[in-house]
XYZ file of C-alpha atoms in Angstrom:
670
model
C 58.764 43.557 32.094
C 57.580 44.698 31.294
C 56.079 45.142 29.874
C 52.416 44.341 28.714
C 49.290 44.317 29.783
C 45.622 45.127 28.765
C 44.306 46.824 25.753
C 41.622 49.357 25.519
C 37.972 48.814 26.248
C 36.442 47.450 22.780
C 33.530 48.862 21.205
C 30.912 49.236 24.122
C 28.144 46.511 23.967
C 25.321 49.184 23.618
C 22.277 48.657 21.638
C 21.529 48.882 18.186
C 17.783 49.702 18.469
C 16.899 50.029 14.789
C 18.393 46.226 14.310
C 16.338 43.303 13.882
C 16.034 41.389 17.220
C 17.976 37.898 17.106
C 17.748 35.912 20.022
C 18.650 36.285 23.790
C 17.287 39.100 25.589
C 20.602 40.201 26.452
C 21.623 40.433 22.685
C 22.455 43.973 21.715
C 21.137 43.681 18.480
C 17.689 43.024 20.247
C 17.836 46.350 22.170
C 19.667 44.984 25.505
C 22.776 45.445 26.976
C 25.011 42.423 28.032
C 26.290 43.767 31.455
C 28.139 40.478 31.831
C 30.604 41.633 28.990
C 31.159 44.384 31.152
C 31.848 41.885 34.007
C 34.439 40.134 31.398
C 36.275 43.363 30.908
C 36.613 43.867 34.699
C 38.252 40.250 34.949
C 40.636 41.032 32.284
C 41.761 44.685 33.462
C 42.178 43.315 36.778
C 44.302 40.412 35.594
C 46.745 42.899 33.892
C 46.626 45.109 36.826
C 47.683 42.655 39.269
C 50.215 41.254 36.463
C 52.121 44.766 36.401
C 51.978 45.135 40.176
C 53.902 41.890 40.394
C 51.208 40.506 42.712
C 52.265 36.946 43.583
C 50.443 34.231 41.662
C 49.571 36.308 38.801
C 52.421 35.889 36.737
C 50.214 34.704 33.690
C 47.848 37.979 34.217
C 48.796 39.344 30.951
C 46.315 37.026 29.389
C 43.902 39.729 30.165
C 45.313 41.269 26.889
C 44.158 38.118 25.024
C 40.670 38.355 26.485
C 40.433 42.137 25.584
C 41.435 41.371 21.991
C 39.008 38.535 21.163
C 36.240 40.709 23.088
C 37.161 43.619 20.624
C 37.225 41.442 17.570
C 33.670 39.846 18.430
C 31.685 43.139 18.961
C 33.263 45.161 16.088
C 32.646 42.562 13.830
C 28.991 42.011 15.288
C 28.387 45.584 14.808
C 29.838 45.954 11.386
C 28.004 43.027 9.905
C 24.537 44.268 11.552
C 24.917 47.441 9.788
C 25.482 45.827 6.599
C 22.683 43.400 6.989
C 20.599 46.420 7.923
C 21.762 48.976 5.282
C 23.412 47.214 2.546
C 26.602 49.116 3.179
C 28.885 50.493 6.101
C 29.671 54.122 6.692
C 33.475 53.950 7.292
C 33.667 57.682 8.267
C 30.809 56.917 10.861
C 32.741 53.884 12.032
C 36.110 55.714 12.417
C 34.342 58.558 14.040
C 32.591 56.689 16.734
C 36.117 54.610 17.516
C 37.798 58.160 17.750
C 35.163 59.730 20.145
C 35.479 56.673 22.255
C 39.290 56.216 22.678
C 40.928 59.542 21.728
C 39.881 62.086 24.178
C 41.118 60.024 27.420
C 44.290 59.211 25.381
C 45.341 62.682 24.720
C 44.654 63.685 28.060
C 46.991 60.746 29.388
C 49.818 61.825 26.687
C 49.471 65.376 27.697
C 49.915 64.597 31.534
C 52.722 62.017 30.861
C 54.609 64.788 28.992
C 53.976 67.369 31.729
C 55.382 64.844 34.400
C 58.324 63.955 32.427
C 59.213 67.549 32.024
C 59.038 68.632 35.680
C 60.798 65.063 36.921
C 62.544 63.069 34.478
C 66.347 62.813 33.742
C 67.480 63.850 30.370
C 68.023 60.211 29.830
C 64.603 59.459 30.514
C 63.175 62.511 28.414
C 65.122 61.266 25.429
C 63.230 57.822 25.985
C 59.900 58.959 26.526
C 59.670 61.571 23.702
C 59.878 58.420 21.278
C 57.412 56.610 23.234
C 55.053 59.971 23.193
C 55.089 60.079 19.577
C 54.689 56.605 18.739
C 51.766 56.352 21.068
C 49.926 59.493 19.303
C 50.385 57.877 15.989
C 49.151 54.497 17.222
C 52.399 52.756 16.292
C 53.746 52.178 19.844
C 53.932 48.244 19.358
C 56.209 48.821 16.471
C 58.320 51.370 18.598
C 58.403 49.602 21.682
C 59.748 46.190 20.104
C 62.989 47.765 19.429
C 63.273 49.841 22.717
C 61.642 47.789 25.626
C 61.902 44.660 27.338
C 58.429 43.809 28.340
C 58.898 40.452 30.475
C 62.413 40.938 31.456
C 62.537 43.393 34.375
C 65.400 45.295 33.509
C 64.352 48.233 35.771
C 63.693 50.855 32.540
C 59.847 51.467 32.576
C 58.324 53.933 30.337
C 54.825 54.991 31.413
C 53.494 54.344 27.900
C 55.040 51.034 27.677
C 51.523 49.519 28.030
C 50.065 51.134 24.906
C 51.567 48.753 22.525
C 47.929 47.255 22.749
C 46.383 50.129 22.057
C 47.991 50.540 18.743
C 47.147 46.848 17.612
C 43.656 47.731 18.565
C 43.675 50.740 16.590
C 45.329 49.283 13.679
C 42.711 46.532 13.842
C 39.994 49.237 13.497
C 41.226 50.818 10.809
C 41.854 47.710 8.541
C 39.247 45.244 9.506
C 36.323 47.530 8.487
C 37.819 47.612 4.932
C 38.609 44.112 4.790
C 34.912 43.186 5.759
C 33.323 45.765 3.387
C 35.508 44.230 0.471
C 34.637 40.771 1.315
C 30.863 41.395 1.835
C 30.663 43.341 -1.431
C 32.565 40.061 -2.820
C 30.195 37.675 -1.501
C 26.510 39.363 -1.487
C 24.677 36.389 -0.513
C 27.002 34.647 1.823
C 28.810 37.656 3.226
C 28.991 36.582 6.804
C 30.371 33.092 5.997
C 33.020 34.782 3.866
C 34.086 37.088 6.420
C 34.212 34.180 8.995
C 36.279 32.128 6.458
C 38.784 35.012 5.737
C 39.197 35.984 9.499
C 39.772 32.100 10.435
C 42.324 31.860 7.266
C 44.261 35.016 8.430
C 44.275 34.105 12.272
C 45.659 30.556 11.650
C 48.389 32.376 9.836
C 49.000 34.803 12.289
C 49.072 32.372 15.217
C 51.451 30.393 13.282
C 53.592 33.427 12.758
C 53.435 34.069 16.721
C 55.313 30.625 16.949
C 57.790 31.159 14.198
C 58.949 34.667 15.208
C 59.187 33.987 19.247
C 62.631 33.573 20.555
C 63.330 33.226 24.561
C 65.972 36.145 24.168
C 63.712 38.531 22.303
C 59.958 37.874 22.756
C 58.804 41.431 22.065
C 58.846 40.973 18.047
C 56.260 37.989 18.641
C 54.492 39.506 21.490
C 53.846 42.866 20.258
C 53.865 42.544 16.667
C 50.637 43.248 14.882
C 51.124 40.707 12.317
C 51.568 38.006 15.229
C 48.721 38.707 17.275
C 46.034 39.862 14.814
C 44.735 36.269 15.251
C 43.257 37.422 18.471
C 40.257 39.785 17.333
C 39.916 37.830 14.149
C 39.150 34.571 16.466
C 36.538 37.150 18.180
C 35.355 37.831 14.440
C 35.058 34.116 13.841
C 33.038 33.857 16.798
C 30.669 36.760 15.705
C 29.973 35.163 12.487
C 29.201 31.723 14.310
C 26.836 33.083 17.136
C 24.999 35.050 14.283
C 24.365 31.509 12.699
C 21.153 30.000 13.384
C 22.241 26.309 14.021
C 24.957 27.744 16.335
C 22.820 30.062 18.141
C 20.193 26.802 18.644
C 22.886 24.730 20.281
C 24.314 27.713 22.535
C 20.961 28.126 23.716
C 20.952 24.274 24.618
C 24.343 23.762 25.668
C 25.454 27.421 26.295
C 26.140 26.417 30.153
C 28.500 23.518 28.994
C 30.226 25.984 26.644
C 30.802 28.676 29.761
C 32.086 26.020 32.072
C 34.477 24.558 29.541
C 35.720 28.139 28.672
C 36.193 29.075 32.280
C 37.957 25.844 33.142
C 40.164 26.044 29.904
C 41.198 29.539 30.905
C 42.009 28.653 34.399
C 44.203 25.710 33.073
C 45.803 28.031 30.679
C 46.827 30.621 33.368
C 48.434 27.978 35.250
C 50.237 26.314 32.474
C 51.614 29.477 31.454
C 52.661 30.447 34.814
C 54.997 27.221 35.149
C 55.995 27.285 31.108
C 55.793 30.783 29.926
C 56.824 29.455 26.477
C 53.744 27.594 25.988
C 52.050 30.822 25.349
C 53.597 31.138 22.034
C 53.111 27.640 20.979
C 49.550 27.479 20.628
C 48.631 28.795 24.474
C 47.643 32.047 22.915
C 45.189 30.703 20.608
C 44.122 28.186 23.250
C 43.006 31.210 25.488
C 41.313 33.090 22.595
C 39.123 30.127 21.644
C 38.488 29.600 25.665
C 37.360 33.320 25.629
C 34.734 32.758 22.756
C 33.600 29.728 24.417
C 32.520 32.266 27.166
C 31.333 34.970 25.263
C 28.716 33.075 23.144
C 26.508 31.893 26.087
C 27.158 35.615 27.781
C 25.913 36.958 24.239
C 22.544 35.129 24.044
C 22.043 35.399 28.068
C 22.719 32.110 28.779
C 25.573 32.704 31.321
C 23.618 31.487 34.341
C 25.057 31.945 37.603
C 28.617 32.779 36.053
C 26.939 35.564 34.075
C 24.900 36.913 36.839
C 27.922 37.227 38.701
C 29.807 39.004 35.922
C 27.080 41.268 35.737
C 26.832 42.171 39.432
C 26.893 46.094 39.520
C 30.385 46.522 41.268
C 32.108 44.276 38.798
C 30.271 45.442 36.183
C 31.231 48.860 36.988
C 34.983 48.066 36.707
C 34.312 46.936 33.235
C 32.765 50.082 32.166
C 35.677 52.080 33.140
C 38.325 49.555 32.289
C 39.681 51.623 29.227
C 40.591 54.414 31.734
C 41.648 52.092 34.347
C 44.091 50.477 31.435
C 45.407 54.011 30.440
C 46.325 55.193 33.854
C 47.308 52.010 36.119
C 50.683 51.584 34.417
C 51.871 55.364 34.446
C 50.510 55.226 38.258
C 52.707 52.208 38.476
C 55.843 53.527 37.200
C 55.562 56.923 39.033
C 54.774 55.348 42.234
C 57.240 52.522 42.088
C 54.914 49.997 43.054
C 56.703 47.121 41.359
C 59.987 47.624 43.586
C 60.438 47.667 47.510
C 63.164 50.008 47.284
C 62.288 52.503 50.690
C 59.653 49.897 51.859
C 55.959 50.467 52.052
C 55.400 48.531 48.835
C 51.938 47.214 49.790
C 50.827 50.912 50.565
C 52.216 51.911 47.231
C 50.407 49.147 45.350
C 47.033 50.156 47.098
C 47.587 53.619 46.023
C 48.084 52.675 42.525
C 44.379 50.690 42.538
C 42.805 53.555 44.229
C 43.928 56.216 41.875
C 43.837 53.969 38.874
C 39.774 53.621 39.593
C 39.147 57.171 40.735
C 40.895 58.498 37.751
C 39.061 56.131 35.535
C 35.911 56.995 36.921
C 36.450 60.603 36.512
C 37.843 60.077 33.102
C 34.742 58.025 32.120
C 32.069 60.277 33.295
C 33.419 63.595 32.702
C 35.299 63.055 29.383
C 34.523 59.696 27.661
C 30.967 59.233 28.084
C 29.837 62.746 27.192
C 31.994 63.098 24.114
C 31.119 59.525 23.093
C 27.491 60.726 23.274
C 28.110 64.123 21.829
C 27.113 66.137 24.565
C 29.633 68.735 24.149
C 28.670 71.430 21.482
C 25.267 70.601 20.494
C 22.020 71.957 21.138
C 19.163 69.844 22.008
C 17.103 71.433 18.928
C 19.590 70.136 16.517
C 17.981 67.157 14.570
C 19.127 64.151 14.891
C 20.603 63.108 11.655
C 22.155 66.699 11.247
C 23.751 66.363 14.738
C 25.320 63.226 14.008
C 26.759 64.468 10.756
C 27.861 67.383 12.681
C 29.711 65.278 15.198
C 31.305 63.030 12.718
C 32.696 66.039 10.715
C 33.996 67.683 13.982
C 35.592 64.261 14.955
C 37.401 63.923 11.838
C 38.580 67.254 12.079
C 39.813 66.805 15.891
C 41.626 63.715 14.807
C 44.787 65.214 13.245
C 44.466 68.491 15.210
C 44.473 66.685 18.662
C 47.479 64.411 17.489
C 49.444 66.960 16.179
C 48.969 68.925 19.329
C 50.095 66.171 21.484
C 53.074 65.715 19.248
C 54.497 69.465 19.808
C 53.646 69.575 23.423
C 55.606 65.842 23.593
C 58.657 67.579 21.546
C 58.691 70.538 23.980
C 58.361 68.809 27.195
C 60.873 66.311 26.362
C 63.519 68.588 24.973
C 67.070 67.857 26.209
C 69.230 71.002 26.260
C 72.403 71.019 24.420
C 75.583 70.150 26.334
C 77.827 73.170 26.949
C 81.340 72.868 26.022
C 82.346 73.641 29.502
C 80.323 70.597 30.840
C 82.053 67.208 30.408
C 79.974 64.227 29.383
C 79.599 60.508 29.253
C 78.066 58.149 26.749
C 76.975 54.714 27.704
C 77.154 51.846 25.091
C 76.112 48.440 25.709
C 73.019 46.098 26.413
C 70.292 46.192 28.916
C 72.575 46.198 31.927
C 73.995 49.606 31.273
C 70.622 50.603 29.838
C 68.873 49.467 33.169
C 71.284 51.712 35.046
C 71.269 54.583 32.614
C 68.374 56.501 34.876
C 70.525 56.014 38.366
C 73.740 56.919 36.255
C 72.360 59.998 34.835
C 71.431 61.442 38.315
C 74.737 60.341 39.932
C 76.604 62.316 37.208
C 74.649 65.117 37.359
C 75.504 65.575 41.007
C 79.072 65.457 40.116
C 78.669 68.231 37.120
C 78.448 65.796 34.120
C 75.928 64.954 31.571
C 75.036 61.485 30.272
C 73.730 60.221 26.568
C 72.952 56.652 26.216
C 73.415 54.393 23.069
C 72.297 51.243 24.898
C 70.266 48.804 23.486
C 68.910 45.471 24.923
C 70.586 42.145 23.664
C 72.880 43.561 21.136
C 76.654 43.907 20.920
C 78.583 47.238 20.768
C 79.838 46.241 17.608
C 76.662 46.076 15.983
C 76.709 42.261 14.390
C 73.666 40.180 13.739
C 73.550 37.821 16.818
C 72.645 34.195 16.219
C 71.349 31.380 18.182
C 73.178 27.887 18.560
C 71.316 26.902 15.582
C 72.677 29.747 13.536
C 69.453 31.641 13.308
C 69.478 35.247 14.137
C 68.000 35.991 17.701
C 66.770 39.695 16.278
C 63.965 39.645 13.791
C 64.013 43.207 13.523
C 67.455 43.787 12.944
C 67.700 46.337 15.741
C 71.200 45.282 16.153
C 72.714 45.802 12.763
C 70.514 48.816 11.711
C 70.254 50.888 14.686
C 73.225 50.335 16.936
C 76.014 51.933 15.109
C 73.804 54.595 13.628
C 72.772 55.857 17.152
C 76.531 55.716 18.638
C 77.932 57.801 15.619
C 75.232 60.142 15.934
C 75.799 60.621 19.679
C 79.491 60.932 19.123
C 78.605 63.890 16.648
C 76.047 65.546 18.828
C 77.487 65.022 22.400
C 81.337 64.819 21.510
C 81.560 62.797 24.941
C 84.577 63.053 26.838
C 84.245 59.385 28.201
C 82.619 56.478 26.449
C 81.518 53.655 28.822
C 81.717 50.214 27.105
C 79.659 47.338 29.030
C 77.902 44.285 27.361
C 77.918 40.705 27.416
C 76.559 39.998 24.087
C 79.744 40.368 22.277
C 80.379 36.900 23.672
C 77.513 35.459 21.632
C 77.579 33.743 18.061
C 76.948 36.049 15.176
C 76.668 36.104 11.524
C 78.963 38.028 9.065
C 77.398 40.511 6.521
C 77.737 37.417 4.074
C 75.790 35.265 6.270
C 78.348 33.223 7.517
C 77.625 31.712 10.917
C 80.490 32.618 13.601
C 80.550 30.070 16.472
C 81.594 31.681 19.725
C 84.945 30.576 21.034
C 86.347 29.232 17.632
C 89.559 31.033 16.238
C 87.480 32.942 13.409
C 85.193 34.244 16.181
C 88.342 35.776 18.047
C 89.791 37.308 14.931
C 86.636 38.969 14.072
C 86.120 40.111 17.509
C 89.542 41.703 17.587
C 88.665 43.323 14.578
C 85.618 44.629 15.524
C 86.855 46.013 18.735
C 89.593 48.063 16.602
C 86.692 49.133 14.348
C 84.353 50.232 17.336
C 87.158 52.147 19.016
C 88.138 54.228 15.638
C 84.458 55.297 15.762
C 83.738 55.611 19.566
C 87.454 57.838 20.048
C 87.121 59.585 16.909
C 86.643 62.946 18.549
C 89.099 62.219 21.485
C 87.032 60.349 23.635
C 88.396 57.943 26.267
C 86.689 54.461 26.057
C 86.372 52.859 29.349
C 86.004 48.873 29.081
C 83.947 47.349 31.873
C 84.640 43.815 32.289
C 81.983 41.247 31.744
C 80.776 39.711 35.152
C 79.339 36.272 35.582
C 75.476 35.764 36.130
C 74.478 35.836 39.709
C 73.005 32.862 41.771
C 69.151 34.157 41.150
C 69.406 32.767 37.627
C 69.126 29.333 38.751
C 65.980 29.796 40.762
C 64.190 32.023 38.349
C 64.788 32.497 34.846
C 67.070 29.479 34.477
C 65.426 26.502 36.007
C 65.998 22.564 35.828
C 62.992 22.357 33.083
C 63.465 25.563 30.916
C 66.760 27.728 30.503
C 67.187 30.322 28.033
C 70.349 29.038 25.844
C 71.815 32.363 26.444
C 72.031 32.212 30.239
C 73.027 28.900 30.004
C 75.989 29.883 27.679
C 77.064 32.696 30.107
C 77.043 30.188 33.092
C 78.695 27.268 31.018
C 81.400 29.204 29.427
C 82.369 32.205 32.051
C 85.724 30.515 32.714
C 86.696 30.087 28.732
C 84.934 32.657 26.736
C 84.181 35.482 29.077
C 87.296 35.708 31.070
C 89.236 35.418 27.640
C 87.089 38.436 26.123
C 88.068 40.586 29.259
C 91.810 39.995 29.138
C 91.511 40.981 25.435
C 89.839 44.071 26.575
C 92.251 44.576 29.263
C 95.157 43.956 26.968
C 93.985 46.370 24.380
C 93.599 49.069 27.207
C 97.125 48.851 28.376
C 98.448 49.199 24.728
C 96.348 52.132 24.035
C 96.336 54.133 27.514
C 95.832 57.217 25.950
C 92.372 56.630 24.742
C 91.328 53.701 26.677
C 90.841 52.002 30.317
C 89.771 48.835 31.678
C 87.613 48.516 34.931
C 86.083 45.619 36.608
C 83.042 45.435 38.789
C 83.107 41.606 39.660
C 85.320 41.326 42.774
C 83.218 43.775 44.369
C 79.720 42.617 43.373
C 80.624 38.628 43.460
C 82.007 36.838 46.453
C 82.972 34.385 44.000
C 84.460 34.301 40.824
C 82.318 31.531 39.331
C 79.167 31.360 37.084
C 76.745 31.763 38.713
C 78.655 33.941 41.271
C 77.187 34.573 44.966
C 76.282 38.546 44.757
C 74.062 38.583 47.803
C 74.342 41.736 49.772
C 73.064 41.182 53.251
C 71.332 38.094 51.969
C 69.580 39.733 49.156
C 70.989 39.221 45.416
C 72.242 42.504 43.884
C 70.703 41.146 40.542
C 67.202 39.742 41.525
C 67.022 38.267 37.939
C 70.633 37.312 37.756
C 71.653 39.825 35.090
C 70.187 43.289 35.880
C 71.027 45.433 39.070
C 68.313 46.620 41.702
C 68.130 47.904 44.655
C 71.242 47.717 46.851
C 72.841 46.495 43.803
C 72.359 49.204 41.664
C 73.530 51.471 44.383
C 76.615 49.597 44.815
C 77.627 48.823 41.151
C 77.191 52.577 40.312
C 79.500 53.537 43.378
C 82.119 50.991 42.007
C 81.961 52.052 38.264
C 82.344 55.856 39.379
C 85.351 54.606 41.847
C 87.003 52.977 38.903
C 86.288 55.845 36.503
C 87.413 58.660 39.072
C 90.951 58.988 37.485
C 89.504 59.679 34.052
C 86.543 61.876 35.291
C 88.854 63.723 37.333
C 91.380 64.599 34.305
C 88.158 65.985 32.432
C 86.546 67.615 35.332
C 90.007 69.563 35.934
C 90.297 70.701 32.358
C 86.567 71.573 32.140
C 86.912 73.577 35.155
């Protein structure tokens, strides 16, 4: 996808009325409210919304995330340093309690609603997936969880209603750790604490931005894009900006040259939006850092009230209002997009569904802000007006710190109950899917189709992994998976489902068995070599022993060639991921040979294996890329994953090929 995305609304730019005034009538430290920053939030959340709705022209709209991250770091660091300057200390319980009151209530409501919708409408396959998402989101570790379970930028058709919460997790992790770092640095450098904080933030930011570049892989972008270590540089750039803007000589120059700084920032953001739309990989090679600095060039003038016409436009009430409710808008826009199918034109009415998402998003966000977020943040629930201010704040803090674990534990219990998958009775036949993102994308539709036939489905599919669980490698010998998902989770998940589900049929379908891989000893095995084929045959036998250990029939699905859509989208003349290029260039010699090996194995072991192919039904030509158009529309819009009519056709073809095996088990169960 998916999918990313925005972040929660950062610390409200509310006035700190006890602080000593600095400069600029709009400066919160001077008792004002920078409405233009609300406008910045509005721009960011609208960019993300249009990106997620896949509106043409907004393929780089995910940069709204970067804007939010920088804004968060800027505001949070400003508030922390202001408190230290004023009191000589920072109350960490107060800080964390304020953050929890601001962010947790609306999130808890969202999670409860997602759990309820999942319980009422989801297939068993979806329940299993959403359970992990719910628990990870409640624990604010969704980014690390989704790195191993999602495909944010590849539209593989499996959209969790909580996929966007990866950014909430990074925000919260920053809120927990950064105040501790600032406190320690400020204590160690009493007289030059602001400079010391800025230096530390700058050094770590450079390291993090470098890590984003190092970790990026075109076949697995999630580790770089969602990893806290590779994205923390953006709020830290904001922290550096907070230190700079508080420095007198910087403020004097911003006061004089603020308009120029703002123009340069806006121009730089526009340029980067255009560049990333053309070449997405540039984001990881300095583009994200460029966006962060450009955002800072805009924030500085706005902060001191030198935004000019642009600042007044951002502060315009309708725009600023969107920013005020942007946290709720971010929380709800993605689940609504998933539930209303506003990214797919299946069934028609796509424009109506997109408009419905926009209207519902801001309607629910307004209710959330005025009925929940604002009253709780202001402490208007449960506190008598006669209570003294200091006593009231202390009670609010204690209540909040107690409510945090109670709320999260309650959400976890609700999540587990709502996503429970009933055991499969021995009288009900079952099928288990193993493979990569292609069967993963089909798993929900396959679940529904099998349920209609009296079967149950279990899925152990993982994107960009071979069924046999090797460490896959790029042509240069480097592993493509930085998290070891393929080696640590694949086999374990398969074996667990074999034990728990005892499947009658295992459907094996992947393309990554064709890729280079590394042996446990670290030897690089290049695809197509004699040793590659020897080890592939050995891995096939070992996997069969595991998957068929309880009597299941393993059905191999032939790997089909990519569709023509790859040449007009993901694989262009100027930029083509090596894996797509490999599948195109080596269909005739490597893919077809692997299919022949699978077919031969099935013929030699007819008691527990079968071989089926969908190629001649999906493809009008048996070449790579093949012509897979159905009534002029590609069966695979990205050349790999089946959508719409293509999804219906491939499932119908698979079930027809599986009919002899399924009928045998259905008859025996009856």
